[in-house]
Coordinates of C-alpha atoms in Angstrom, one line a residue:
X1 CA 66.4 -62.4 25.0
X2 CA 63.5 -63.9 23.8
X3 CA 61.4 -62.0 26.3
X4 CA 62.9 -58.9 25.3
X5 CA 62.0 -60.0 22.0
X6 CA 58.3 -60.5 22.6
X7 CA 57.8 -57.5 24.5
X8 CA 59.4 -55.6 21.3
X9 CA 56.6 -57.7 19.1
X10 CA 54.0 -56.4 21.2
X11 CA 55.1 -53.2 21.0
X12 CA 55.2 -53.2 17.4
X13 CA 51.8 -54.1 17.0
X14 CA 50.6 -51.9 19.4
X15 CA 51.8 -49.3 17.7
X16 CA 50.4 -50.9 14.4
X17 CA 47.3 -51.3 15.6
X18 CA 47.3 -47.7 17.1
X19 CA 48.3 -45.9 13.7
X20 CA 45.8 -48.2 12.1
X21 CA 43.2 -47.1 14.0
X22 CA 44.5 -43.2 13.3
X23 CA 44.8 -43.4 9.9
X24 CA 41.7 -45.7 8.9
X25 CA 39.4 -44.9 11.6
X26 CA 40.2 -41.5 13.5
X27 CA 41.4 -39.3 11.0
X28 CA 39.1 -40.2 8.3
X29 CA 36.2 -39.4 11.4
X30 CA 37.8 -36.3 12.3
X31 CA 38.1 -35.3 8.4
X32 CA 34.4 -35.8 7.7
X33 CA 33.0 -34.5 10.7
X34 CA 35.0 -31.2 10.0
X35 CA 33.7 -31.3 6.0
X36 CA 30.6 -31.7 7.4
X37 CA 30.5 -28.9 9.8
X38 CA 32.2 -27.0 6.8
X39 CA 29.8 -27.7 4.3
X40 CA 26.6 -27.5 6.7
X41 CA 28.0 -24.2 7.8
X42 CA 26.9 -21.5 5.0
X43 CA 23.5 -24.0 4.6
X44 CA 22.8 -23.1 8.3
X45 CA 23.5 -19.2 8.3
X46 CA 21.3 -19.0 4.8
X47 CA 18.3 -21.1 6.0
X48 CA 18.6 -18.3 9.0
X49 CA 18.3 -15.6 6.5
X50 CA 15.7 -17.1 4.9
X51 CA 13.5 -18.6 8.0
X52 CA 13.1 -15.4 9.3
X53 CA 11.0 -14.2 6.5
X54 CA 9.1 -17.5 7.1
X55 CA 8.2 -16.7 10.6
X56 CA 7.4 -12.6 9.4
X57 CA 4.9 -14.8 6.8
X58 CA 3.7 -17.1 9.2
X59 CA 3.2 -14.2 11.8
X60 CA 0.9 -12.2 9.6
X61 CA -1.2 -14.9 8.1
X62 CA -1.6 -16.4 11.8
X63 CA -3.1 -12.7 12.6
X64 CA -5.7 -13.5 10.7
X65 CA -6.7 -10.2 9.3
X66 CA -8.4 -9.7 6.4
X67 CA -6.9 -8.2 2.8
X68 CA -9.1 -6.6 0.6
X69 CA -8.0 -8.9 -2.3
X70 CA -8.2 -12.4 -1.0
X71 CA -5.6 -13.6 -3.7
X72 CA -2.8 -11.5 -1.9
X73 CA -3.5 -14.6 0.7
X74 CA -3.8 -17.4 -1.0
X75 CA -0.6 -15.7 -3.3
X76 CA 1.5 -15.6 0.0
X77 CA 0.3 -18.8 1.4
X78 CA 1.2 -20.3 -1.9
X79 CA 4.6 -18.9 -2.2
X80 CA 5.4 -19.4 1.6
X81 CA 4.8 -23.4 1.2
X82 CA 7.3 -23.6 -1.5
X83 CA 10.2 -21.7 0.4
X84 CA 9.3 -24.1 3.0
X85 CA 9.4 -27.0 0.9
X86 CA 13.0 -25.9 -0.8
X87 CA 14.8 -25.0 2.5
X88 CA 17.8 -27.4 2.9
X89 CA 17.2 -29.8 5.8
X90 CA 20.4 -30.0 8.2
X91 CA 20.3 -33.2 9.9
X92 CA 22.3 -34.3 13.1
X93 CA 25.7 -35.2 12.3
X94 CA 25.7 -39.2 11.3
X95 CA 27.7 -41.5 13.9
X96 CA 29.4 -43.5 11.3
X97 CA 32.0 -42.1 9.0
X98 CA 30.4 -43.2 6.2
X99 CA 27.0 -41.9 6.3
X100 CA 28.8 -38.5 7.4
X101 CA 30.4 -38.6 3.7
X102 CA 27.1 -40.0 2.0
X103 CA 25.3 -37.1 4.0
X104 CA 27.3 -34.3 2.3
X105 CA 27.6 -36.1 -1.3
X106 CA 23.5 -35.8 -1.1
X107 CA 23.7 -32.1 -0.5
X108 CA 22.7 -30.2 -3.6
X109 CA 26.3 -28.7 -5.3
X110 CA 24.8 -24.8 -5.2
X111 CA 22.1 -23.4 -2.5
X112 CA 20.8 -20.3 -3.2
X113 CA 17.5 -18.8 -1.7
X114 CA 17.6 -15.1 -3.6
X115 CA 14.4 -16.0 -5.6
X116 CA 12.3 -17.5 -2.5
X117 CA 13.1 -14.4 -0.3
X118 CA 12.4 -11.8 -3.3
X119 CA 9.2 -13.4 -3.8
X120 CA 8.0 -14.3 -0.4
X121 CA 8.8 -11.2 0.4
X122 CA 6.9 -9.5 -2.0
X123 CA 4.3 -11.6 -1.3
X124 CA 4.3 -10.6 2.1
X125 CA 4.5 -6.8 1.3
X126 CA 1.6 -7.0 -1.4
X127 CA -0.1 -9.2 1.8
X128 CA 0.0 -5.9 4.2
X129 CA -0.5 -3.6 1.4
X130 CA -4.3 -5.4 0.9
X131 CA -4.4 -5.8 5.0
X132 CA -4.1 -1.9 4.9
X133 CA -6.4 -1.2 2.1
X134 CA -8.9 -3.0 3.8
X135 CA -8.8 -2.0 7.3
X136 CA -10.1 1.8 4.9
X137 CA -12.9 0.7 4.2
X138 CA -14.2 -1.5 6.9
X139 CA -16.7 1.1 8.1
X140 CA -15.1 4.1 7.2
X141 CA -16.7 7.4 8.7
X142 CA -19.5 9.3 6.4
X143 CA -16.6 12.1 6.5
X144 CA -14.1 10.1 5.0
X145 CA -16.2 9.1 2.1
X146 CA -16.8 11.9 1.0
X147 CA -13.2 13.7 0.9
X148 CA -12.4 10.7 -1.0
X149 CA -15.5 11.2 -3.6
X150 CA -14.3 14.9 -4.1
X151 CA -11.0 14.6 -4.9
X152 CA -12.6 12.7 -8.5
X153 CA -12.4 15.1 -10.6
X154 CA -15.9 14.4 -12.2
X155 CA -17.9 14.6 -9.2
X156 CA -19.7 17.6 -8.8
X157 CA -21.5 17.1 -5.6
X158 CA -21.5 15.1 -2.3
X159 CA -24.1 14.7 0.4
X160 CA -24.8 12.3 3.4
X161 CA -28.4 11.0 4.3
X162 CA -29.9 11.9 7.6
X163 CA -32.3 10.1 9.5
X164 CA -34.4 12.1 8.2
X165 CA -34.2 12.7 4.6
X166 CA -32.8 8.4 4.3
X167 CA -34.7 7.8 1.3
X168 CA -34.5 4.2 2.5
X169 CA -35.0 4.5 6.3
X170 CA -31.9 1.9 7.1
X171 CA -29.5 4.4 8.8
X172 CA -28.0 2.8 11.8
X173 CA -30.7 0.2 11.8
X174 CA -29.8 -3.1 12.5
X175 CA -28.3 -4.6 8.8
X176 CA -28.9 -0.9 7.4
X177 CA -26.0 1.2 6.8
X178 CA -23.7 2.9 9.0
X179 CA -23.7 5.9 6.4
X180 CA -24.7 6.6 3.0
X181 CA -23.2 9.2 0.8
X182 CA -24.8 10.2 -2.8
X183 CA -22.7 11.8 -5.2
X184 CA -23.3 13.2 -9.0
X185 CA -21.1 13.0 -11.8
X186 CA -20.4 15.5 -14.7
X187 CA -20.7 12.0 -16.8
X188 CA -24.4 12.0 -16.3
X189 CA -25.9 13.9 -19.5
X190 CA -29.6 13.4 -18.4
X191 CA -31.8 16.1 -16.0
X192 CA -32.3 14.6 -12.7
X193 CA -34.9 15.6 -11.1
X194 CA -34.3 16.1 -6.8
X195 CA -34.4 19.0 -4.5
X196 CA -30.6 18.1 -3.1
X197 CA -28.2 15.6 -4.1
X198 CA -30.1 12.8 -2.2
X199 CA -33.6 13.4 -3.5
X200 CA -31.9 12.9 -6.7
X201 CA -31.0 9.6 -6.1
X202 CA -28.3 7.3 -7.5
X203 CA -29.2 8.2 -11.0
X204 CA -27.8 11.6 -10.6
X205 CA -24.2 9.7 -10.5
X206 CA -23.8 7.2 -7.4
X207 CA -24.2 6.5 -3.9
X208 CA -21.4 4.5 -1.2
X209 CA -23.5 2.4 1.4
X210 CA -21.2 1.9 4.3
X211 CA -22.0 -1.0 6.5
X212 CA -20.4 -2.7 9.7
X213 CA -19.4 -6.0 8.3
X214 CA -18.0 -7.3 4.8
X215 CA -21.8 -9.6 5.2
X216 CA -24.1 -6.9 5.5
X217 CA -22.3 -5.3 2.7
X218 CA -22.7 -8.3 0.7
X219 CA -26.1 -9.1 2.0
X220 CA -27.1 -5.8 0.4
X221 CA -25.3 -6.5 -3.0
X222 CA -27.3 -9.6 -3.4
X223 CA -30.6 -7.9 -2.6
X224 CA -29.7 -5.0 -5.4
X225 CA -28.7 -8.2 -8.1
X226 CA -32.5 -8.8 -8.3
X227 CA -32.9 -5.6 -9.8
X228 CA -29.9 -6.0 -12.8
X229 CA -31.2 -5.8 -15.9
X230 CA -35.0 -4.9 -14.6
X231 CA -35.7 -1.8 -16.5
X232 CA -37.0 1.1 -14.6
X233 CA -36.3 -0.9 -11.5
X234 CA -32.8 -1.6 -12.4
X235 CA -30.3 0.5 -9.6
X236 CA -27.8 0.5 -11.8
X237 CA -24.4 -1.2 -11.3
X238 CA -23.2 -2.3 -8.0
X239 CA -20.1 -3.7 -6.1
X240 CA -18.9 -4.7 -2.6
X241 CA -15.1 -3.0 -1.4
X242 CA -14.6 -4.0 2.0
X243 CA -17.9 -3.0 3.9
X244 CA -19.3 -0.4 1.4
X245 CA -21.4 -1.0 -1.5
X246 CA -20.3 0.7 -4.3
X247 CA -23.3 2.1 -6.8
X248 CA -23.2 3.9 -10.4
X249 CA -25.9 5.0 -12.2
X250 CA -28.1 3.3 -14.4
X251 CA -27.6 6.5 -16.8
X252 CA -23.9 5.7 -17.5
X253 CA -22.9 2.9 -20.2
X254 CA -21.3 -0.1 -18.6
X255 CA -17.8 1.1 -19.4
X256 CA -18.3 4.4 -17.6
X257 CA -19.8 2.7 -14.4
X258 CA -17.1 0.3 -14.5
X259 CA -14.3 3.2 -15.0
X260 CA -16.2 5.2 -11.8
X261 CA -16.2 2.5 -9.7
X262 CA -12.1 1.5 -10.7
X263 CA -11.9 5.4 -9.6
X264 CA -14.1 5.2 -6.5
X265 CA -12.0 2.1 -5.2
X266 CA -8.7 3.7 -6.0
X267 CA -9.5 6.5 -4.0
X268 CA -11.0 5.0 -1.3
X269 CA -8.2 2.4 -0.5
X270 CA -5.3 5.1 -1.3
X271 CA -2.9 4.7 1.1

């Protein structure tokens, strides 16, 4: 009897020790792993939606092509850090119970990325849109110039140096121009002397200096800054868009040659 009786006791607390073990150990485990997989779950498929605008970021910056307004870049870049920064973390599920349940009490109550993909991926559009623009006028041809300059409504003529009429002998010299295009503008009030629209010189309305690379372009501007402000010797105003130099004539206020050049820009990098 008293054997029956111990194997009973044993029994017993087997049994005790195996609910115990179920109901304070297992089922508490089992309860938080599932909360965890539950809460982790719409974290995962969002940072999805959200890292693969990351990687379309990431992809195009690492191209490392050039936008013809720098701050598109460093817009992107900027914007792109910050999405990376706020992107939930999902760790490997904890071992202990515990830290499963301190793990999903740290988790921010609301995730929402709707404003880092909105801007990143404007960002990244604006990003292309500049690639694109640029990638125009990066030693565009002498014939796209000028369809560009005649659609303004205010020029009134367009011609393209030869080597032999280059007033400044750089044509397709090395560090001289690919192309150069003068152009005159009804805005011009004063009688410029010149047999053809490039013996009349920039004074007459403008010229577009095309050159192979962004440096020789700017190369050029620099030279033509030593003129600014030098009276008869002054070109006029001047500005770098991709690899072309921009010019306006000295005979225009500064408004007007900064209007023509706004113009000039516009239509060149029209896409």
């Amino acid at each position: 009897m008293k054997k029956i009786i111990t194997i009973f006791s044993i029994i017993v607390i087997l049994v005790g020790i195996g609910f115990g073990y179920f109901f304070g150990i297992a089922k508490p485990h089992k309860e938080a792993v599932n909360n965890f997989n539950s809460t982790y779950r719409p974290i995962k498929d969002k940072n999805k939606s959200l890292d693969k605008i990351i990687k379309n970021a990431e992809k195009s910056l690492a191209n490392n092509e050039l936008p013809l307004d720098n701050s598109t870049k460093t817009n992107l870049e900027k914007i792109l850090k910050k999405s990376q920064n706020d992107k939930i973390k999902v760790p490997e599920i904890p071992n202990k119970t515990s830290d499963i349940n301190k793990s999903i009490k740290s988790l921010p109550k609301k995730v929402d990325y709707s404003i880092n993909e909105s801007e990143l991926k404007l960002a990244l559009s604006n990003f292309k849109e500049s690639i694109n623009k640029n990638k125009l006028v990066t030693n565009p041809t002498s014939d796209f110039v000028i369809e560009k300059l005649k659609s303004l409504p205010t020029v009134t003529g367009v011609q393209a140096v030869t080597e032999t009429n280059d007033p400044n002998g750089s044509l397709n010299k090395p560090g001289g121009y690919t192309s150069a295009i003068y152009f005159t503008d009804s805005a011009v009030q004063d009688q410029i002397d010149g047999s053809d629209i490039v013996a009349k010189g920039t004074d007459a309305g403008g010229q577009i200096e095309v050159y192979k690379s962004y440096e020789e372009a700017q190369k050029r501007n620099d030279y033509l800054s030593a003129f600014d402000g030098a009276g008869l010797f002054n070109s006029g105003s001047h500005e770098v868009c991709g690899t072309c130099v921009i010019r306006i004539s000295s005979k225009l206020t500064a408004t007007q040659q900064k209007e023509l050049t706004k113009k000039i820009i516009d239509s060149l990098t029209q896409l």
